[in-house]
Tab-separated table of C-alpha atoms in Angstrom:
chain	number	residue	atom	x	y	z
A	1	MET	CA	19.060	-6.526	6.442
A	2	ILE	CA	18.693	-9.242	9.105
A	3	ASP	CA	22.042	-10.693	8.039
A	4	SER	CA	23.623	-7.253	8.508
A	5	LEU	CA	21.917	-6.875	11.884
A	6	PHE	CA	23.342	-10.151	13.183
A	7	ARG	CA	26.799	-9.290	11.867
A	8	ARG	CA	26.539	-5.775	13.301
A	9	TYR	CA	27.219	-4.278	9.913
A	10	TYR	CA	26.128	-0.815	8.912
A	11	ILE	CA	22.355	-0.303	8.664
A	12	PRO	CA	21.050	2.932	7.127
A	13	LYS	CA	19.704	5.544	9.486
A	14	LEU	CA	16.009	6.035	9.988
A	15	VAL	CA	14.594	9.425	9.087
A	16	ILE	CA	11.965	10.597	11.558
A	17	ARG	CA	9.693	13.597	11.445
A	18	GLU	CA	8.414	15.107	14.672
A	19	VAL	CA	4.679	15.861	14.425
A	20	ARG	CA	2.994	18.013	17.060
A	21	LYS	CA	-0.565	16.866	17.823
A	22	ASN	CA	-1.079	19.591	20.436
A	23	GLU	CA	0.935	21.819	22.764
A	24	SER	CA	1.995	18.935	24.988
A	25	THR	CA	2.047	15.895	22.680
A	26	THR	CA	4.267	14.960	19.766
A	27	VAL	CA	4.526	11.758	17.764
A	28	SER	CA	7.364	10.432	15.643
A	29	GLU	CA	6.491	9.740	12.016
A	30	ILE	CA	8.760	7.508	9.946
A	31	VAL	CA	9.707	9.368	6.787
A	32	ASP	CA	12.213	6.749	5.639
A	33	GLY	CA	13.034	3.366	7.144
A	34	GLN	CA	9.664	1.698	7.398
A	35	GLN	CA	10.963	-1.369	5.562
A	36	ILE	CA	13.742	-1.790	8.134
A	37	ILE	CA	11.304	-1.563	11.040
A	38	THR	CA	8.789	-3.899	9.377
A	39	THR	CA	11.526	-6.448	8.634
A	40	VAL	CA	12.527	-6.577	12.302
A	41	GLN	CA	8.929	-6.697	13.518
A	42	ASP	CA	8.111	-9.545	11.135
A	43	PHE	CA	11.118	-11.494	12.405
A	44	PHE	CA	9.971	-11.042	16.001
A	45	ASP	CA	6.508	-12.210	14.899
A	46	ASN	CA	8.055	-15.391	13.440
A	47	LYS	CA	6.943	-14.611	9.899
A	48	TYR	CA	10.250	-15.768	8.420
A	49	SER	CA	13.369	-17.626	9.508
A	50	LEU	CA	16.977	-16.511	9.502
A	51	PRO	CA	18.778	-16.767	6.122
A	52	LYS	CA	21.222	-19.543	5.252
A	53	SER	CA	23.917	-16.904	4.845
A	54	LEU	CA	24.251	-16.806	8.643
A	55	ALA	CA	25.447	-20.420	8.851
A	56	ASP	CA	29.055	-19.283	9.276
A	57	LEU	CA	28.155	-17.532	12.536
A	58	GLY	CA	27.019	-20.742	14.165
A	59	ASP	CA	25.113	-23.952	13.600
A	60	ASN	CA	22.130	-22.699	15.568
A	61	LEU	CA	21.213	-19.686	13.434
A	62	ALA	CA	20.405	-20.446	9.795
A	63	GLY	CA	16.788	-21.437	9.267
A	64	LYS	CA	15.740	-20.659	12.821
A	65	PHE	CA	12.697	-18.580	13.691
A	66	TYR	CA	12.930	-16.038	16.494
A	67	LYS	CA	10.882	-18.252	18.827
A	68	ASP	CA	13.399	-21.081	18.324
A	69	LEU	CA	16.522	-19.099	19.222
A	70	ASP	CA	18.282	-19.779	22.499
A	71	THR	CA	18.185	-17.013	25.085
A	72	ASP	CA	21.963	-16.595	24.887
A	73	ILE	CA	21.801	-16.073	21.117
A	74	LYS	CA	19.027	-13.512	21.501
A	75	LYS	CA	21.100	-11.598	24.026
A	76	LYS	CA	24.277	-11.740	21.940
A	77	PHE	CA	22.950	-10.964	18.477
A	78	ILE	CA	19.721	-9.058	19.091
A	79	ASP	CA	19.499	-7.368	22.468
A	80	LYS	CA	22.934	-5.778	22.103
A	81	ALA	CA	22.844	-5.231	18.346
A	82	LEU	CA	19.312	-3.942	17.878
A	83	LYS	CA	20.062	-0.245	17.862
A	84	PHE	CA	19.097	2.112	15.088
A	85	GLN	CA	20.394	5.577	14.518
A	86	ALA	CA	17.953	8.188	13.294
A	87	ASP	CA	17.931	11.700	11.932
A	88	LYS	CA	15.022	13.772	13.209
A	89	ILE	CA	13.445	16.407	10.968
A	90	GLN	CA	12.033	19.388	12.823
A	91	ASN	CA	10.254	22.618	11.901
A	92	ILE	CA	7.672	20.833	9.713
A	93	GLU	CA	5.695	19.511	12.647
A	94	ILE	CA	2.179	20.895	12.123
A	95	PRO	CA	-0.030	18.024	10.850
A	96	ASP	CA	-2.711	20.174	9.182
A	97	ASN	CA	-0.190	22.473	7.522
A	98	VAL	CA	-0.277	21.538	3.830
A	99	GLU	CA	3.175	22.962	3.147
A	100	HIS	CA	4.675	20.913	5.986
A	101	GLN	CA	3.082	17.722	4.651
A	102	ILE	CA	4.307	18.376	1.126
A	103	ILE	CA	7.857	19.033	2.369
A	104	ALA	CA	7.818	15.725	4.290
A	105	THR	CA	6.574	13.929	1.182
A	106	ASP	CA	9.212	15.613	-0.970
A	107	ILE	CA	11.965	14.561	1.453
A	108	PHE	CA	10.711	10.962	1.278
A	109	TRP	CA	10.635	11.064	-2.523
A	110	ARG	CA	14.176	12.449	-2.735
A	111	LEU	CA	15.470	9.790	-0.360
A	112	GLN	CA	14.119	7.091	-2.685
A	113	GLN	CA	16.003	8.201	-5.783
A	114	GLY	CA	18.115	5.260	-6.854
A	115	GLU	CA	16.305	2.954	-4.449
A	116	SER	CA	14.110	-0.017	-5.301
A	117	LEU	CA	10.665	1.480	-4.674
A	118	ASN	CA	8.325	0.870	-7.578
A	119	TYR	CA	6.415	3.689	-9.244
A	120	MET	CA	3.204	2.958	-7.322
A	121	GLU	CA	4.945	3.162	-3.963
A	122	ILE	CA	6.373	6.542	-4.919
A	123	ALA	CA	2.988	7.673	-6.254
A	124	HIS	CA	1.450	6.623	-2.929
A	125	ALA	CA	3.473	9.378	-1.297
A	126	GLN	CA	1.884	12.084	-3.456
A	127	ILE	CA	-0.643	12.860	-0.726
A	128	SER	CA	-1.737	16.135	-2.321
A	129	SER	CA	-3.061	14.326	-5.424
A	130	LEU	CA	-6.844	13.957	-5.452
A	131	SER	CA	-6.766	10.887	-7.709
A	132	ARG	CA	-4.148	9.320	-5.430
A	133	ASN	CA	-6.411	9.899	-2.435
A	134	PHE	CA	-9.269	8.105	-4.178
A	135	ILE	CA	-7.048	5.159	-5.121
A	136	VAL	CA	-5.643	4.811	-1.610
A	137	LYS	CA	-9.044	5.157	0.074
A	138	TYR	CA	-10.691	2.379	-1.924
A	139	SER	CA	-7.856	-0.100	-2.524
A	140	ASP	CA	-5.220	0.178	0.203
A	141	ASP	CA	-5.150	-2.211	3.166
A	142	LEU	CA	-4.545	0.608	5.632
A	143	THR	CA	-6.058	4.009	6.157
A	144	PHE	CA	-5.080	7.067	8.157
A	145	ASP	CA	-6.914	9.118	10.749
A	146	TYR	CA	-5.753	12.690	10.174
A	147	ASP	CA	-7.659	13.972	13.233
A	148	GLU	CA	-5.863	11.610	15.602
A	149	TYR	CA	-2.817	11.479	13.307
A	150	LYS	CA	-2.389	7.742	13.423
A	151	PRO	CA	-2.635	4.820	10.976
A	152	ILE	CA	-5.577	2.425	11.119
A	153	ASP	CA	-4.700	-1.194	10.412
A	154	GLU	CA	-7.935	-2.086	8.617
A	155	ASN	CA	-9.429	0.047	5.892
A	156	PRO	CA	-13.259	-0.063	6.049
A	157	ASP	CA	-13.549	1.634	2.636
A	158	LYS	CA	-11.593	-0.965	0.675
A	159	LEU	CA	-13.814	-2.225	-2.123
A	160	PRO	CA	-15.040	-5.839	-1.707
A	161	PHE	CA	-14.039	-6.435	-5.343
A	162	PHE	CA	-10.467	-7.054	-4.185
A	163	LYS	CA	-11.619	-10.124	-2.213
A	164	LEU	CA	-12.130	-11.825	-5.575
A	165	LEU	CA	-8.513	-11.481	-6.670
A	166	ASP	CA	-5.885	-14.142	-6.204
A	167	VAL	CA	-3.391	-11.286	-6.105
A	168	ASP	CA	-1.991	-9.982	-2.838
A	169	ASN	CA	-1.368	-6.315	-2.207
A	170	ASP	CA	2.402	-6.575	-1.904
A	171	ARG	CA	4.029	-3.659	-3.698
A	172	MET	CA	0.554	-2.063	-3.922
A	173	LYS	CA	-0.802	-4.287	-6.687
A	174	HIS	CA	-4.408	-3.528	-5.712
A	175	LEU	CA	-3.723	0.186	-6.042
A	176	GLN	CA	-2.329	-0.417	-9.518
A	177	PHE	CA	-5.522	-2.172	-10.573
A	178	LEU	CA	-7.722	0.678	-9.374
A	179	ALA	CA	-5.473	3.231	-11.088
A	180	ARG	CA	-5.721	1.325	-14.380
A	181	PHE	CA	-9.507	1.139	-14.129
A	182	LEU	CA	-9.533	4.918	-13.721
A	183	LEU	CA	-7.406	5.296	-16.845
A	184	ILE	CA	-9.872	3.138	-18.791
A	185	GLU	CA	-12.780	5.349	-17.722
A	186	ASN	CA	-10.794	8.508	-18.305
A	187	GLU	CA	-10.145	7.477	-21.917
A	188	GLY	CA	-13.644	6.106	-22.434
A	189	GLY	CA	-12.494	2.560	-23.110
A	190	TYR	CA	-9.199	1.219	-24.401
A	191	ALA	CA	-6.312	3.158	-22.923
A	192	ASP	CA	-2.582	3.179	-22.387
A	193	LEU	CA	-2.280	1.503	-18.963
A	194	SER	CA	1.487	1.795	-18.621
A	195	ASP	CA	3.207	2.697	-15.368
A	196	LYS	CA	4.186	6.029	-16.902
A	197	LYS	CA	0.552	6.908	-17.624
A	198	ILE	CA	-0.496	6.096	-14.066
A	199	THR	CA	2.250	8.337	-12.710
A	200	GLU	CA	1.194	11.157	-15.043
A	201	PHE	CA	-2.464	10.691	-14.075
A	202	ILE	CA	-1.709	10.973	-10.359
A	203	ASN	CA	0.553	13.977	-10.856
A	204	GLU	CA	-2.085	15.741	-12.961
A	205	HIS	CA	-4.424	15.843	-9.985
A	206	LYS	CA	-2.067	17.379	-7.440
A	207	ASN	CA	-3.644	20.226	-5.517
A	208	ILE	CA	-1.982	22.534	-3.015
A	209	LYS	CA	-4.908	21.862	-0.653
A	210	GLY	CA	-5.357	18.243	-1.685
A	211	ILE	CA	-4.161	16.498	1.479
A	212	GLY	CA	-7.110	14.668	3.013
A	213	ASP	CA	-9.380	15.796	0.144
A	214	TYR	CA	-11.488	12.907	-1.209
A	215	SER	CA	-13.671	14.940	-3.570
A	216	PHE	CA	-12.304	13.010	-6.561
A	217	GLU	CA	-14.736	10.216	-5.727
A	218	ASP	CA	-17.554	12.471	-6.968
A	219	THR	CA	-16.096	12.700	-10.482
A	220	LYS	CA	-17.758	10.851	-13.348
A	221	ILE	CA	-14.888	8.424	-13.883
A	222	ALA	CA	-14.572	7.566	-10.177
A	223	ILE	CA	-18.306	6.892	-9.899
A	224	ALA	CA	-18.172	4.688	-13.013
A	225	VAL	CA	-15.266	2.636	-11.658
A	226	ARG	CA	-16.991	1.999	-8.329
A	227	LYS	CA	-20.227	0.962	-10.060
A	228	ASN	CA	-18.412	-1.388	-12.431
A	229	LEU	CA	-16.464	-2.978	-9.592
A	230	SER	CA	-19.658	-3.360	-7.551
A	231	THR	CA	-21.228	-5.268	-10.451
A	232	PHE	CA	-18.006	-7.287	-10.882
A	233	TYR	CA	-18.169	-8.307	-7.219
A	234	ASN	CA	-21.895	-9.114	-7.258
A	235	ILE	CA	-21.453	-11.424	-10.248
A	236	PHE	CA	-18.725	-13.517	-8.651
A	237	LYS	CA	-19.193	-13.156	-4.877
A	238	ASN	CA	-21.102	-16.437	-4.562
A	239	ASP	CA	-19.062	-18.363	-7.099
A	240	PHE	CA	-18.246	-21.873	-5.882
A	241	MET	CA	-14.612	-21.352	-6.947
A	242	ILE	CA	-13.985	-18.481	-4.521
A	243	ASP	CA	-11.564	-19.069	-1.684
A	244	GLU	CA	-12.087	-16.923	1.392
A	245	ASN	CA	-8.371	-16.248	1.757
A	246	ASN	CA	-7.161	-16.295	-1.852
A	247	GLY	CA	-10.096	-15.221	-3.988
A	248	ILE	CA	-10.667	-16.958	-7.334
A	249	LYS	CA	-7.533	-18.524	-8.781
A	250	GLU	CA	-8.540	-17.500	-12.313
A	251	PHE	CA	-8.308	-13.887	-11.166
A	252	SER	CA	-4.554	-14.003	-10.730
A	253	THR	CA	-3.530	-12.600	-14.112
A	254	GLU	CA	-3.675	-8.856	-14.630
A	255	TYR	CA	-4.595	-9.050	-18.325
A	256	PHE	CA	-7.529	-11.376	-17.631
A	257	ILE	CA	-8.847	-9.260	-14.721
A	258	ILE	CA	-8.732	-6.099	-16.831
A	259	SER	CA	-10.421	-7.922	-19.722
A	260	ILE	CA	-13.304	-9.001	-17.465
A	261	TYR	CA	-13.570	-5.416	-16.206
A	262	MET	CA	-13.826	-4.193	-19.802
A	263	LEU	CA	-16.543	-6.766	-20.533
A	264	ILE	CA	-18.580	-5.783	-17.464
A	265	ARG	CA	-18.163	-2.131	-18.336
A	266	HIS	CA	-19.484	-2.802	-21.839
A	267	LEU	CA	-22.480	-4.763	-20.501
A	268	ARG	CA	-23.386	-2.023	-18.046
A	269	MET	CA	-23.214	0.610	-20.763
A	270	PHE	CA	-25.250	-1.169	-23.448
A	271	TYR	CA	-27.398	-3.753	-21.669
A	272	VAL	CA	-29.835	-3.765	-18.749
A	273	LEU	CA	-28.432	-5.663	-15.786
A	274	ASP	CA	-30.276	-6.670	-12.639
A	275	GLU	CA	-27.374	-5.849	-10.342
A	276	LYS	CA	-29.122	-7.154	-7.217
A	277	ASN	CA	-29.350	-10.616	-8.704
A	278	SER	CA	-26.323	-10.623	-11.012
A	279	ARG	CA	-24.385	-13.657	-9.879
A	280	THR	CA	-23.268	-16.988	-11.185
A	281	SER	CA	-25.479	-19.979	-10.560
C-alpha cells in the first residue's frame, strides 16, 4: 500500500459511516479501510521503513523511515499524494439503533468477501452476538465506549492470563484462544476447536438486541472459563521464566497452551486447589 502511495497508484476508497451523537454532533466511523489508515499512521510513527521495491524511484527512499526522509521527498511523495477518496454511508446514523448497527456490520462483512480477513476478524464484526461480546470484552486489546461512541485504547477487562502468552494479538490470536476455551467448556471437555466451529458458535448467539449486551458472561461456561484462566494465571504469574513484555516462551504454541488449560480444568474439577497460593516455587 505504501509502495502504491509513493507511486500515486490507485488506492481503494475508504467507506465511512456518519454517526450522529446528538443533534449538533456527528462522528465519522470507518466501516472499511482501517488497515489503510493504520498503515499510514504506523509509517508516520516510524514503526517500519519503506520497502526495497521503491529503490527505482530514487536512492534515498528504500529502507528509510519517515523521520529520515528529506523535507523535499516528504513534500513530493507524501504531502501531495496523501489523499484518500471515501464513500460516506448515510441514513444509518443512530448509534443506539440496533438495526442501524447491524446494517453497518453487514456492509462491512460484504465488503470483505474475497478479501484476506481471517475468520476471527470477520466474527469480531458480529456485534449482535452475545458470545462474541464476551470474547471481545475479555481478550481484545481495545474496548468501546458506546455512551460516548468512541474507542478506548486500553481494555481494563482484558484477562491477565494473556500476559503469560508469548503470542501477540495480531490477527486476533488472543480472541481465538478465548473462543476455543469456550468451546471446550461448552462440550464438557474435548471438543472440535476448528475455525468453522468457532464461527458457528458465535453465530449461534446472535440476538437482535445483542449489541452492547454482555450477559453471556453470566452463563455457566463463561464463568468456568474465567475461573480456569484465573487459576492458570495465579499458577504462573510469579514464574521466574516470565518476561514482562513477551510472557513465558514455552507458552508460544497453541496446542501446548490448550493442553495446559485442559490440565488445569481437570484439576479444578476433581481436586481441591488453594487458588490464593497456587503458584510455582
